[in-house]
């Protein structure tokens, strides 16, 4: 019997249009706009000034605390601006603009073609745990499943906590997205190297890689790559959304429930995404920081949907053009998947570490249906994987009863969207819950 989590969950159509599309390397841009805050935690601190020269891979903003991450430049060039640039969601963000000359651009391309390992496998695996964590810290590696939590933090549990198991998330349960699937097919050996380094850093001798059973080719590729390593198990999982969420994945694999308000380490688990493992391998083998990532550009009407490796700081519009441009029938553009992603107000904004996909939905799939009265069916309660009462949280938020919203554990909501998806009355349940979470956070900050 396939493992899964047991509370709630839904089964949206998969729409894995790009499941077997090879990874295409997008041309390195001659100009990038790199955002200083691409992670959960404190914004990285920029120490550059206009006119400074930087080389590909240089740190351009340093982590400003324990929960923060370094930011690097993916191109060699000159700093032309340090200012605020509008993000895809319309809010301003601190950024640096770097431009390369033709000579610098050609030199970077040549260096990328001829990159060489700076460590052998033996040297990498001889690194002690703190050296690996330091390497990850220097490289600015964050969780690439979407949350962008600094990887070094997960590998540095609080005193008294001990990891028993490393879990690698290869689930990719969001409809449309296939970037993780693509790297598991094309770079399984590198992912496994990253897994072995993460295991060493975490001080564990066992790892489970969870992959939903709708990716048999990825399961086979990863099993082949791990065949010589008995401490690493590939576990096929039942297809159910949101199985890729950290707490649901832990329950599916370990049968343990992370306590309310607790972290995975409370039940002995450390969870990392398969793309994060790949970034760790690249940092250890080539000395490369996190300067690029694979993302999916897709949609039912997209001319050339695919999985693209993109330098961080590349305009989203450039990525969209590589897939054939914005279809005429597009009603909404979403960064991420349709369940947890958010719609953008502009594509004239840079890509960041947390962007796993660009989804262009036609008008027919993006229009909101007419909101009807709640019929008290409790479908949202049945669907909630956190055991919450979404209808109640939404109602309390709508009425401004934010103390009651907090008392009903709104902060446990992971915003998976299962409640809104399953509501027969098309009520904007998640919208109101997000409002409630924002208000509760702001009230706590004032205390």
C-alpha positions as a Markdown table, in Angstrom:
| # | Residue | x | y | z |
|---|---|---|---|---|
| 1 | Unk | 0.0 | 0.0 | 0.0 |
| 2 | Unk | 1.3 | 3.4 | -0.9 |
| 3 | Unk | 2.0 | 5.8 | 2.0 |
| 4 | Unk | 0.2 | 9.2 | 2.3 |
| 5 | Unk | -1.0 | 11.6 | 4.9 |
| 6 | Unk | -4.4 | 10.9 | 6.4 |
| 7 | Unk | -6.1 | 14.2 | 7.2 |
| 8 | Unk | -7.8 | 16.0 | 4.4 |
| 9 | Unk | -6.3 | 16.6 | 0.9 |
| 10 | Unk | -7.8 | 16.9 | -2.6 |
| 11 | Unk | -7.2 | 15.6 | -6.1 |
| 12 | Unk | -7.0 | 18.5 | -8.6 |
| 13 | Unk | -6.3 | 17.6 | -12.2 |
| 14 | Unk | -2.6 | 17.3 | -12.8 |
| 15 | Unk | -2.1 | 19.1 | -16.1 |
| 16 | Unk | 1.6 | 18.0 | -16.2 |
| 17 | Unk | 2.0 | 19.3 | -19.7 |
| 18 | Unk | 5.8 | 19.6 | -19.5 |
| 19 | Unk | 6.4 | 16.3 | -17.6 |
| 20 | Unk | 8.8 | 14.9 | -20.2 |
| 21 | Unk | 10.2 | 18.2 | -21.6 |
| 22 | Unk | 14.0 | 18.3 | -21.3 |
| 23 | Unk | 15.6 | 21.2 | -19.4 |
| 24 | Unk | 16.5 | 24.0 | -21.7 |
| 25 | Unk | 19.3 | 26.4 | -20.6 |
| 26 | Unk | 18.1 | 30.0 | -21.1 |
| 27 | Unk | 20.8 | 32.2 | -22.6 |
| 28 | Unk | 22.8 | 34.1 | -19.9 |
| 29 | Unk | 21.5 | 37.7 | -19.9 |
| 30 | Unk | 23.8 | 40.7 | -20.2 |
| 31 | Unk | 21.8 | 42.6 | -17.5 |
| 32 | Unk | 20.3 | 41.3 | -14.3 |
| 33 | Unk | 18.3 | 42.9 | -11.6 |
| 34 | Unk | 19.0 | 41.0 | -8.4 |
| 35 | Unk | 16.7 | 41.3 | -5.3 |
| 36 | Unk | 18.3 | 41.4 | -1.9 |
| 37 | Unk | 15.4 | 39.6 | -0.2 |
| 38 | Unk | 14.9 | 36.2 | -1.8 |
| 39 | Unk | 14.4 | 34.1 | 1.3 |
| 40 | Unk | 12.5 | 33.9 | 4.6 |
| 41 | Unk | 14.1 | 36.0 | 7.2 |
| 42 | Unk | 16.2 | 39.2 | 7.3 |
| 43 | Unk | 17.0 | 40.9 | 4.0 |
| 44 | Unk | 20.6 | 40.5 | 2.9 |
| 45 | Unk | 22.7 | 43.6 | 3.3 |
| 46 | Unk | 24.2 | 45.1 | 0.2 |
| 47 | Unk | 27.7 | 46.7 | 0.6 |
| 48 | Unk | 28.2 | 47.6 | -3.1 |
| 49 | Unk | 28.0 | 51.0 | -4.6 |
| 50 | Unk | 27.3 | 52.2 | -8.1 |
| 51 | Unk | 30.3 | 51.7 | -10.4 |
| 52 | Unk | 31.6 | 48.7 | -8.6 |
| 53 | Unk | 32.8 | 45.7 | -10.7 |
| 54 | Unk | 31.7 | 42.2 | -9.8 |
| 55 | Unk | 32.6 | 38.8 | -11.1 |
| 56 | Unk | 30.1 | 36.0 | -11.7 |
| 57 | Unk | 29.5 | 34.2 | -8.4 |
| 58 | Unk | 30.5 | 37.1 | -6.2 |
| 59 | Unk | 28.5 | 37.9 | -3.1 |
| 60 | Unk | 26.6 | 41.1 | -3.7 |
| 61 | Unk | 24.6 | 41.1 | -0.5 |
| 62 | Unk | 25.5 | 39.4 | 2.7 |
| 63 | Unk | 23.2 | 37.5 | 5.1 |
| 64 | Unk | 22.1 | 39.9 | 7.8 |
| 65 | Unk | 21.6 | 37.4 | 10.6 |
| 66 | Unk | 21.2 | 33.7 | 11.3 |
| 67 | Unk | 17.8 | 33.5 | 9.4 |
| 68 | Unk | 19.0 | 35.1 | 6.2 |
| 69 | Unk | 21.0 | 34.2 | 3.1 |
| 70 | Unk | 23.7 | 35.5 | 0.9 |
| 71 | Unk | 22.9 | 36.8 | -2.6 |
| 72 | Unk | 25.2 | 36.4 | -5.6 |
| 73 | Unk | 25.5 | 37.8 | -9.1 |
| 74 | Unk | 25.0 | 35.3 | -12.0 |
| 75 | Unk | 27.0 | 37.6 | -14.3 |
| 76 | Unk | 30.3 | 39.5 | -14.5 |
| 77 | Unk | 29.7 | 43.2 | -14.9 |
| 78 | Unk | 29.4 | 46.7 | -13.4 |
| 79 | Unk | 26.8 | 47.9 | -10.9 |
| 80 | Unk | 24.7 | 50.5 | -12.7 |
| 81 | Unk | 22.0 | 50.9 | -10.1 |
| 82 | Unk | 21.2 | 50.3 | -6.5 |
| 83 | Unk | 17.6 | 51.1 | -6.0 |
| 84 | Unk | 14.1 | 49.8 | -5.5 |
| 85 | Unk | 12.5 | 47.8 | -8.3 |
| 86 | Unk | 8.9 | 46.6 | -8.5 |
| 87 | Unk | 8.4 | 42.9 | -7.9 |
| 88 | Unk | 6.1 | 40.7 | -9.9 |
| 89 | Unk | 3.4 | 41.3 | -7.3 |
| 90 | Unk | 3.7 | 45.1 | -7.4 |
| 91 | Unk | 5.5 | 45.9 | -4.2 |
| 92 | Unk | 8.9 | 47.6 | -4.2 |
| 93 | Unk | 12.1 | 45.6 | -3.3 |
| 94 | Unk | 15.7 | 46.6 | -2.8 |
| 95 | Unk | 17.7 | 45.6 | -5.8 |
| 96 | Unk | 21.0 | 45.9 | -7.6 |
| 97 | Unk | 21.3 | 46.2 | -11.4 |
| 98 | Unk | 24.4 | 44.7 | -13.0 |
| 99 | Unk | 25.4 | 45.1 | -16.7 |
| 100 | Unk | 28.0 | 43.1 | -18.6 |
| 101 | Unk | 30.1 | 44.2 | -21.5 |
| 102 | Unk | 30.2 | 42.0 | -24.6 |
| 103 | Unk | 33.6 | 40.7 | -23.6 |
| 104 | Unk | 32.5 | 39.9 | -20.1 |
| 105 | Unk | 29.4 | 38.2 | -21.4 |
| 106 | Unk | 31.3 | 36.0 | -23.7 |
| 107 | Unk | 33.9 | 35.2 | -21.0 |
| 108 | Unk | 31.1 | 34.1 | -18.6 |
| 109 | Unk | 29.5 | 31.9 | -21.3 |
| 110 | Unk | 32.9 | 30.2 | -21.9 |
| 111 | Unk | 33.5 | 29.7 | -18.2 |
| 112 | Unk | 30.1 | 28.0 | -17.9 |
| 113 | Unk | 30.8 | 25.7 | -20.8 |
| 114 | Unk | 34.1 | 24.7 | -19.3 |
| 115 | Unk | 33.4 | 24.6 | -15.6 |
| 116 | Unk | 35.6 | 22.3 | -13.7 |
| 117 | Unk | 35.3 | 20.5 | -10.4 |
| 118 | Unk | 37.2 | 22.0 | -7.5 |
| 119 | Unk | 36.8 | 18.9 | -5.3 |
| 120 | Unk | 36.7 | 15.1 | -6.0 |
| 121 | Unk | 33.8 | 13.0 | -4.6 |
| 122 | Unk | 36.2 | 11.8 | -1.9 |
| 123 | Unk | 37.2 | 15.3 | -0.9 |
| 124 | Unk | 33.5 | 16.4 | -0.8 |
| 125 | Unk | 32.4 | 13.5 | 1.4 |
| 126 | Unk | 35.5 | 14.0 | 3.6 |
| 127 | Unk | 34.2 | 17.5 | 4.6 |
| 128 | Unk | 33.0 | 17.6 | 8.2 |
| 129 | Unk | 29.4 | 18.6 | 9.0 |
| 130 | Unk | 30.3 | 22.2 | 9.9 |
| 131 | Unk | 32.3 | 22.6 | 6.7 |
| 132 | Unk | 29.3 | 21.5 | 4.7 |
| 133 | Unk | 27.0 | 23.8 | 6.5 |
| 134 | Unk | 29.5 | 26.7 | 6.0 |
| 135 | Unk | 29.7 | 25.9 | 2.3 |
| 136 | Unk | 25.9 | 25.9 | 2.1 |
| 137 | Unk | 25.8 | 29.2 | 4.0 |
| 138 | Unk | 28.4 | 30.8 | 1.7 |
| 139 | Unk | 26.5 | 29.7 | -1.4 |
| 140 | Unk | 23.3 | 31.3 | -0.3 |
| 141 | Unk | 21.3 | 28.1 | -0.6 |
| 142 | Unk | 17.7 | 28.2 | 0.4 |
| 143 | Unk | 14.8 | 25.8 | 0.1 |
| 144 | Unk | 13.8 | 25.6 | -3.6 |
| 145 | Unk | 10.4 | 24.0 | -3.1 |
| 146 | Unk | 8.9 | 27.5 | -2.7 |
| 147 | Unk | 9.4 | 28.4 | 1.0 |
| 148 | Unk | 13.0 | 29.7 | 0.5 |
| 149 | Unk | 13.9 | 28.9 | 4.1 |
| 150 | Unk | 17.7 | 29.2 | 4.5 |
| 151 | Unk | 19.1 | 25.6 | 4.3 |
| 152 | Unk | 21.8 | 26.3 | 6.9 |
| 153 | Unk | 19.1 | 26.9 | 9.5 |
| 154 | Unk | 17.4 | 23.6 | 9.0 |
| 155 | Unk | 20.8 | 21.9 | 9.4 |
| 156 | Unk | 21.5 | 23.7 | 12.7 |
| 157 | Unk | 18.7 | 22.5 | 15.0 |
| 158 | Unk | 18.4 | 24.0 | 18.5 |
| 159 | Unk | 20.2 | 22.5 | 21.5 |
| 160 | Unk | 18.6 | 19.3 | 22.6 |
| 161 | Unk | 17.2 | 18.5 | 19.2 |
| 162 | Unk | 18.5 | 15.5 | 17.2 |
| 163 | Unk | 17.7 | 14.6 | 13.6 |
| 164 | Unk | 16.9 | 10.9 | 12.9 |
| 165 | Unk | 15.9 | 11.1 | 9.3 |
| 166 | Unk | 16.6 | 13.3 | 6.3 |
| 167 | Unk | 13.5 | 13.5 | 4.0 |
| 168 | Unk | 14.0 | 14.7 | 0.4 |
| 169 | Unk | 10.9 | 16.2 | -1.2 |
| 170 | Unk | 10.5 | 15.0 | -4.8 |
| 171 | Unk | 6.7 | 15.0 | -4.5 |
| 172 | Unk | 5.8 | 18.0 | -6.7 |
| 173 | Unk | 2.1 | 17.7 | -6.1 |
| 174 | Unk | 1.1 | 21.1 | -7.5 |
| 175 | Unk | -0.7 | 20.9 | -10.9 |
| 176 | Unk | 1.3 | 22.0 | -13.9 |
| 177 | Unk | 4.7 | 22.2 | -12.3 |
| 178 | Unk | 7.4 | 19.7 | -13.4 |
| 179 | Unk | 10.7 | 21.3 | -12.6 |
| 180 | Unk | 11.6 | 18.8 | -9.9 |
| 181 | Unk | 10.5 | 15.9 | -12.1 |
| 182 | Unk | 12.8 | 17.2 | -14.8 |
| 183 | Unk | 15.9 | 17.4 | -12.6 |
| 184 | Unk | 15.3 | 14.0 | -11.1 |
| 185 | Unk | 15.3 | 12.6 | -14.6 |
| 186 | Unk | 18.3 | 14.5 | -15.9 |
| 187 | Unk | 20.6 | 14.9 | -12.9 |
| 188 | Unk | 19.8 | 12.0 | -10.4 |
| 189 | Unk | 23.4 | 11.3 | -9.6 |
| 190 | Unk | 24.1 | 15.0 | -8.7 |
| 191 | Unk | 21.0 | 15.0 | -6.5 |
| 192 | Unk | 22.2 | 11.9 | -4.7 |
| 193 | Unk | 25.6 | 13.5 | -4.1 |
| 194 | Unk | 23.7 | 16.5 | -2.6 |
| 195 | Unk | 21.7 | 14.1 | -0.5 |
| 196 | Unk | 24.8 | 12.4 | 0.9 |
| 197 | Unk | 26.3 | 15.7 | 1.8 |
| 198 | Unk | 23.1 | 16.8 | 3.5 |
| 199 | Unk | 23.0 | 13.5 | 5.4 |
| 200 | Unk | 26.5 | 14.1 | 6.6 |
| 201 | Unk | 25.7 | 17.7 | 7.6 |
| 202 | Unk | 22.6 | 16.6 | 9.5 |
| 203 | Unk | 24.4 | 13.7 | 11.2 |
| 204 | Unk | 22.0 | 11.0 | 10.0 |
| 205 | Unk | 22.6 | 7.7 | 8.4 |
| 206 | Unk | 19.2 | 7.3 | 6.8 |
| 207 | Unk | 17.3 | 9.3 | 4.1 |
| 208 | Unk | 13.9 | 8.8 | 2.4 |
| 209 | Unk | 13.2 | 10.4 | -0.9 |
| 210 | Unk | 9.4 | 10.8 | -1.3 |
| 211 | Unk | 8.1 | 10.9 | -4.9 |
| 212 | Unk | 4.4 | 10.6 | -5.9 |
| 213 | Unk | 3.6 | 7.5 | -7.8 |
| 214 | Unk | 2.6 | 9.5 | -10.9 |
| 215 | Unk | 6.3 | 9.9 | -11.7 |
| 216 | Unk | 7.4 | 6.3 | -12.3 |
| 217 | Unk | 10.3 | 7.4 | -14.5 |
| 218 | Unk | 11.7 | 9.7 | -11.8 |
| 219 | Unk | 11.3 | 6.9 | -9.2 |
| 220 | Unk | 13.2 | 4.5 | -11.5 |
| 221 | Unk | 16.0 | 7.1 | -12.2 |
| 222 | Unk | 16.4 | 7.9 | -8.5 |
| 223 | Unk | 16.4 | 4.2 | -7.5 |
| 224 | Unk | 19.1 | 3.5 | -10.0 |
| 225 | Unk | 21.2 | 6.5 | -8.7 |
| 226 | Unk | 20.8 | 5.3 | -5.1 |
| 227 | Unk | 21.4 | 1.6 | -5.7 |
| 228 | Unk | 24.8 | 1.7 | -4.1 |
| 229 | Unk | 23.7 | 3.6 | -1.1 |
| 230 | Unk | 21.6 | 1.4 | 1.3 |
| 231 | Unk | 21.0 | 4.3 | 3.6 |
| 232 | Unk | 18.9 | 6.1 | 1.0 |
| 233 | Unk | 15.4 | 4.8 | 0.3 |
| 234 | Unk | 13.1 | 5.9 | -2.6 |
| 235 | Unk | 9.5 | 5.8 | -1.4 |
| 236 | Unk | 6.7 | 6.0 | -3.9 |
| 237 | Unk | 3.7 | 7.9 | -2.4 |
| 238 | Unk | 0.0 | 8.0 | -3.1 |
| 239 | Unk | -1.0 | 10.9 | -5.3 |
| 240 | Unk | -2.7 | 13.5 | -3.2 |
| 241 | Unk | -2.4 | 17.3 | -2.8 |
| 242 | Unk | -0.8 | 18.8 | -0.7 |
| 243 | Unk | 1.6 | 15.9 | 0.0 |
| 244 | Unk | 4.6 | 18.0 | -0.9 |
| 245 | Unk | 3.9 | 20.2 | 2.2 |
| 246 | Unk | 6.5 | 19.6 | 4.9 |
| 247 | Unk | 4.2 | 18.4 | 7.6 |
| 248 | Unk | 2.1 | 16.2 | 5.4 |
| 249 | Unk | 5.2 | 14.6 | 3.9 |
| 250 | Unk | 6.6 | 13.8 | 7.3 |
| 251 | Unk | 3.3 | 12.1 | 8.3 |
| 252 | Unk | 3.3 | 10.2 | 5.0 |
| 253 | Unk | 6.8 | 8.9 | 5.4 |
| 254 | Unk | 7.3 | 8.7 | 9.2 |
| 255 | Unk | 3.8 | 8.3 | 10.4 |
| 256 | Unk | 4.5 | 11.2 | 12.9 |
| 257 | Unk | 2.6 | 14.4 | 13.3 |
| 258 | Unk | 4.5 | 17.6 | 13.8 |
| 259 | Unk | 2.9 | 19.4 | 16.8 |
| 260 | Unk | 1.0 | 22.6 | 16.4 |
| 261 | Unk | 3.5 | 25.5 | 16.1 |
| 262 | Unk | 6.4 | 23.0 | 16.1 |
| 263 | Unk | 9.1 | 22.4 | 13.6 |
| 264 | Unk | 9.9 | 19.1 | 11.8 |
| 265 | Unk | 13.0 | 18.6 | 14.1 |
| 266 | Unk | 10.5 | 18.1 | 16.9 |
| 267 | Unk | 9.7 | 14.6 | 15.4 |
| 268 | Unk | 13.3 | 14.0 | 14.3 |
| 269 | Unk | 13.0 | 15.1 | 10.7 |
| 270 | Unk | 14.8 | 17.5 | 8.4 |
| 271 | Unk | 13.1 | 18.1 | 5.1 |
| 272 | Unk | 14.9 | 19.4 | 2.0 |
| 273 | Unk | 13.7 | 19.7 | -1.6 |
| 274 | Unk | 15.4 | 17.7 | -4.4 |
| 275 | Unk | 16.4 | 20.9 | -6.1 |
| 276 | Unk | 18.0 | 22.1 | -2.9 |
| 277 | Unk | 20.1 | 18.9 | -2.8 |
| 278 | Unk | 21.2 | 19.6 | -6.4 |
| 279 | Unk | 22.3 | 23.1 | -5.4 |
| 280 | Unk | 24.3 | 21.7 | -2.5 |
| 281 | Unk | 26.1 | 19.3 | -4.9 |
| 282 | Unk | 27.0 | 22.1 | -7.3 |
| 283 | Unk | 28.3 | 24.3 | -4.5 |
| 284 | Unk | 30.5 | 21.5 | -3.2 |
| 285 | Unk | 31.7 | 20.2 | -6.5 |
| 286 | Unk | 32.1 | 23.3 | -8.5 |
| 287 | Unk | 32.2 | 26.0 | -5.8 |
| 288 | Unk | 29.1 | 27.5 | -7.4 |
| 289 | Unk | 26.7 | 29.5 | -5.3 |
| 290 | Unk | 22.9 | 29.5 | -6.0 |
| 291 | Unk | 22.8 | 31.7 | -9.1 |
| 292 | Unk | 20.3 | 29.9 | -11.2 |
| 293 | Unk | 17.4 | 27.4 | -10.9 |
| 294 | Unk | 15.1 | 25.3 | -13.1 |
| 295 | Unk | 11.5 | 26.5 | -13.4 |
| 296 | Unk | 8.5 | 25.4 | -15.4 |
| 297 | Unk | 6.8 | 27.8 | -17.9 |
| 298 | Unk | 3.5 | 26.3 | -18.8 |
| 299 | Unk | -0.2 | 26.7 | -19.5 |
| 300 | Unk | -2.9 | 25.1 | -21.7 |
| 301 | Unk | -2.4 | 27.7 | -24.5 |
| 302 | Unk | 1.4 | 28.3 | -24.1 |
| 303 | Unk | 3.1 | 27.7 | -27.5 |
| 304 | Unk | 6.4 | 26.2 | -26.2 |
| 305 | Unk | 5.9 | 25.1 | -22.6 |
| 306 | Unk | 8.9 | 23.7 | -20.9 |
| 307 | Unk | 11.4 | 23.5 | -18.1 |
| 308 | Unk | 14.1 | 26.2 | -18.2 |
| 309 | Unk | 17.3 | 26.7 | -16.3 |
| 310 | Unk | 17.3 | 30.4 | -15.6 |
| 311 | Unk | 19.9 | 32.8 | -14.1 |
| 312 | Unk | 18.4 | 34.5 | -11.1 |
| 313 | Unk | 17.7 | 38.1 | -11.9 |
| 314 | Unk | 16.6 | 37.4 | -15.4 |
| 315 | Unk | 13.4 | 39.3 | -16.3 |
| 316 | Unk | 10.3 | 37.1 | -16.1 |
| 317 | Unk | 9.3 | 38.5 | -19.4 |
| 318 | Unk | 12.4 | 37.0 | -21.0 |
| 319 | Unk | 11.5 | 33.6 | -19.6 |
| 320 | Unk | 7.9 | 33.9 | -20.9 |
| 321 | Unk | 9.2 | 34.8 | -24.4 |
| 322 | Unk | 11.3 | 31.7 | -24.4 |
| 323 | Unk | 8.1 | 29.7 | -24.1 |
| 324 | Unk | 6.5 | 31.5 | -27.0 |
| 325 | Unk | 5.2 | 34.6 | -25.2 |
| 326 | Unk | 1.9 | 35.4 | -23.5 |
| 327 | Unk | -1.0 | 33.6 | -25.2 |
| 328 | Unk | -3.8 | 35.9 | -26.4 |
| 329 | Unk | -6.4 | 34.1 | -24.3 |
| 330 | Unk | -4.4 | 34.6 | -21.0 |
| 331 | Unk | -6.6 | 35.7 | -18.1 |
| 332 | Unk | -4.0 | 35.3 | -15.3 |
| 333 | Unk | -0.3 | 34.8 | -14.9 |
| 334 | Unk | 0.8 | 33.0 | -11.7 |
| 335 | Unk | 4.2 | 32.5 | -10.2 |
| 336 | Unk | 4.2 | 28.9 | -8.9 |
| 337 | Unk | 1.4 | 26.5 | -9.2 |
| 338 | Unk | -2.4 | 27.2 | -9.4 |
| 339 | Unk | -3.0 | 26.1 | -5.8 |
| 340 | Unk | -0.4 | 28.0 | -3.8 |
| 341 | Unk | 1.0 | 30.3 | -6.4 |
| 342 | Unk | 0.0 | 34.0 | -6.6 |
| 343 | Unk | -1.0 | 36.0 | -9.6 |
| 344 | Unk | 1.3 | 38.8 | -10.8 |
| 345 | Unk | 0.7 | 42.4 | -11.8 |
| 346 | Unk | 3.7 | 42.6 | -14.1 |
| 347 | Unk | 6.2 | 40.3 | -15.8 |
| 348 | Unk | 8.7 | 43.1 | -16.1 |
| 349 | Unk | 10.3 | 42.0 | -12.8 |
| 350 | Unk | 13.2 | 39.7 | -12.0 |
| 351 | Unk | 13.1 | 36.0 | -11.2 |
| 352 | Unk | 14.1 | 35.1 | -7.7 |
| 353 | Unk | 15.3 | 31.9 | -5.9 |
| 354 | Unk | 11.7 | 30.9 | -4.9 |
| 355 | Unk | 10.1 | 31.1 | -8.4 |
| 356 | Unk | 9.4 | 27.4 | -9.3 |
| 357 | Unk | 7.2 | 28.2 | -12.3 |
| 358 | Unk | 5.4 | 30.7 | -14.4 |
| 359 | Unk | 1.8 | 29.6 | -15.2 |
| 360 | Unk | -0.3 | 31.3 | -17.8 |
| 361 | Unk | -4.0 | 30.4 | -17.4 |
| 362 | Unk | -6.6 | 31.2 | -20.1 |
| 363 | Unk | -9.5 | 33.4 | -19.2 |
| 364 | Unk | -11.8 | 30.3 | -19.0 |
| 365 | Unk | -9.7 | 28.9 | -16.2 |
| 366 | Unk | -9.0 | 32.1 | -14.3 |
| 367 | Unk | -12.4 | 33.7 | -13.9 |
| 368 | Unk | -13.9 | 33.5 | -10.4 |
| 369 | Unk | -17.3 | 31.9 | -10.2 |
| 370 | Unk | -20.1 | 33.7 | -8.6 |
| 371 | Unk | -19.9 | 33.6 | -4.8 |
| 372 | Unk | -22.9 | 31.8 | -3.3 |
| 373 | Unk | -24.0 | 31.6 | 0.4 |
| 374 | Unk | -22.2 | 29.0 | 2.5 |
| 375 | Unk | -24.4 | 25.9 | 2.7 |
| 376 | Unk | -22.7 | 24.4 | 5.8 |
| 377 | Unk | -21.6 | 21.3 | 3.9 |
| 378 | Unk | -18.2 | 21.1 | 5.7 |
| 379 | Unk | -16.4 | 20.2 | 2.5 |
| 380 | Unk | -13.7 | 22.6 | 3.4 |
| 381 | Unk | -13.3 | 21.0 | 6.8 |
| 382 | Unk | -12.9 | 17.6 | 5.3 |
| 383 | Unk | -10.3 | 18.9 | 2.8 |
| 384 | Unk | -8.1 | 20.8 | 5.3 |
| 385 | Unk | -4.9 | 18.8 | 5.8 |
| 386 | Unk | -4.2 | 20.7 | 9.0 |
| 387 | Unk | -7.5 | 19.8 | 10.7 |
| 388 | Unk | -8.8 | 23.4 | 10.8 |
| 389 | Unk | -12.3 | 24.8 | 10.2 |
| 390 | Unk | -11.7 | 27.0 | 7.2 |
| 391 | Unk | -15.3 | 28.3 | 6.9 |
| 392 | Unk | -15.1 | 29.5 | 10.5 |
| 393 | Unk | -11.6 | 31.2 | 10.1 |
| 394 | Unk | -12.9 | 32.9 | 6.9 |
| 395 | Unk | -16.1 | 34.1 | 8.6 |
| 396 | Unk | -14.2 | 35.4 | 11.7 |
| 397 | Unk | -11.7 | 37.2 | 9.5 |
| 398 | Unk | -14.5 | 38.8 | 7.4 |
| 399 | Unk | -16.1 | 40.1 | 10.6 |
| 400 | Unk | -12.8 | 41.4 | 12.0 |
| 401 | Unk | -12.8 | 39.0 | 15.0 |
| 402 | Unk | -9.0 | 38.6 | 14.8 |
| 403 | Unk | -8.5 | 37.4 | 18.5 |
| 404 | Unk | -10.9 | 34.6 | 17.8 |
| 405 | Unk | -9.1 | 33.9 | 14.5 |
| 406 | Unk | -5.9 | 33.4 | 16.4 |
| 407 | Unk | -7.6 | 31.3 | 19.0 |
| 408 | Unk | -8.8 | 29.0 | 16.3 |
| 409 | Unk | -5.1 | 28.4 | 15.2 |
| 410 | Unk | -5.1 | 30.4 | 11.9 |
| 411 | Unk | -1.3 | 30.4 | 12.0 |
| 412 | Unk | -1.4 | 26.6 | 11.4 |
| 413 | Unk | -2.9 | 27.2 | 8.0 |
| 414 | Unk | -0.3 | 26.6 | 5.2 |
| 415 | Unk | -2.4 | 28.3 | 2.6 |
| 416 | Unk | -2.6 | 25.2 | 0.4 |
| 417 | Unk | -6.0 | 26.3 | -1.0 |
| 418 | Unk | -7.7 | 23.0 | -0.6 |
| 419 | Unk | -10.6 | 24.7 | 1.2 |
| 420 | Unk | -11.4 | 27.2 | -1.7 |
| 421 | Unk | -10.8 | 24.4 | -4.3 |
| 422 | Unk | -13.4 | 22.2 | -2.7 |
| 423 | Unk | -16.1 | 24.8 | -1.8 |
| 424 | Unk | -19.3 | 24.2 | -3.9 |
| 425 | Unk | -20.3 | 27.8 | -3.2 |
| 426 | Unk | -17.1 | 29.3 | -4.7 |
| 427 | Unk | -16.5 | 31.3 | -1.5 |
| 428 | Unk | -13.1 | 33.1 | -1.2 |
| 429 | Unk | -12.2 | 31.1 | 1.9 |
| 430 | Unk | -8.4 | 31.3 | 1.5 |
| 431 | Unk | -8.5 | 35.0 | 0.7 |
| 432 | Unk | -10.1 | 35.7 | 4.1 |
| 433 | Unk | -7.8 | 33.3 | 5.9 |
| 434 | Unk | -4.8 | 35.1 | 4.5 |
| 435 | Unk | -6.2 | 38.4 | 5.7 |
| 436 | Unk | -6.7 | 36.9 | 9.1 |
| 437 | Unk | -3.1 | 35.6 | 9.2 |
| 438 | Unk | -1.7 | 39.0 | 8.2 |
| 439 | Unk | -3.8 | 40.8 | 10.9 |
| 440 | Unk | -2.7 | 38.3 | 13.6 |
| 441 | Unk | 0.9 | 38.7 | 12.6 |
| 442 | Unk | 0.6 | 42.5 | 12.8 |
| 443 | Unk | -1.1 | 42.3 | 16.2 |
| 444 | Unk | 1.7 | 40.1 | 17.5 |
| 445 | Unk | 4.3 | 42.6 | 16.3 |
| 446 | Unk | 2.6 | 45.4 | 18.2 |
| 447 | Unk | 2.7 | 43.5 | 21.5 |
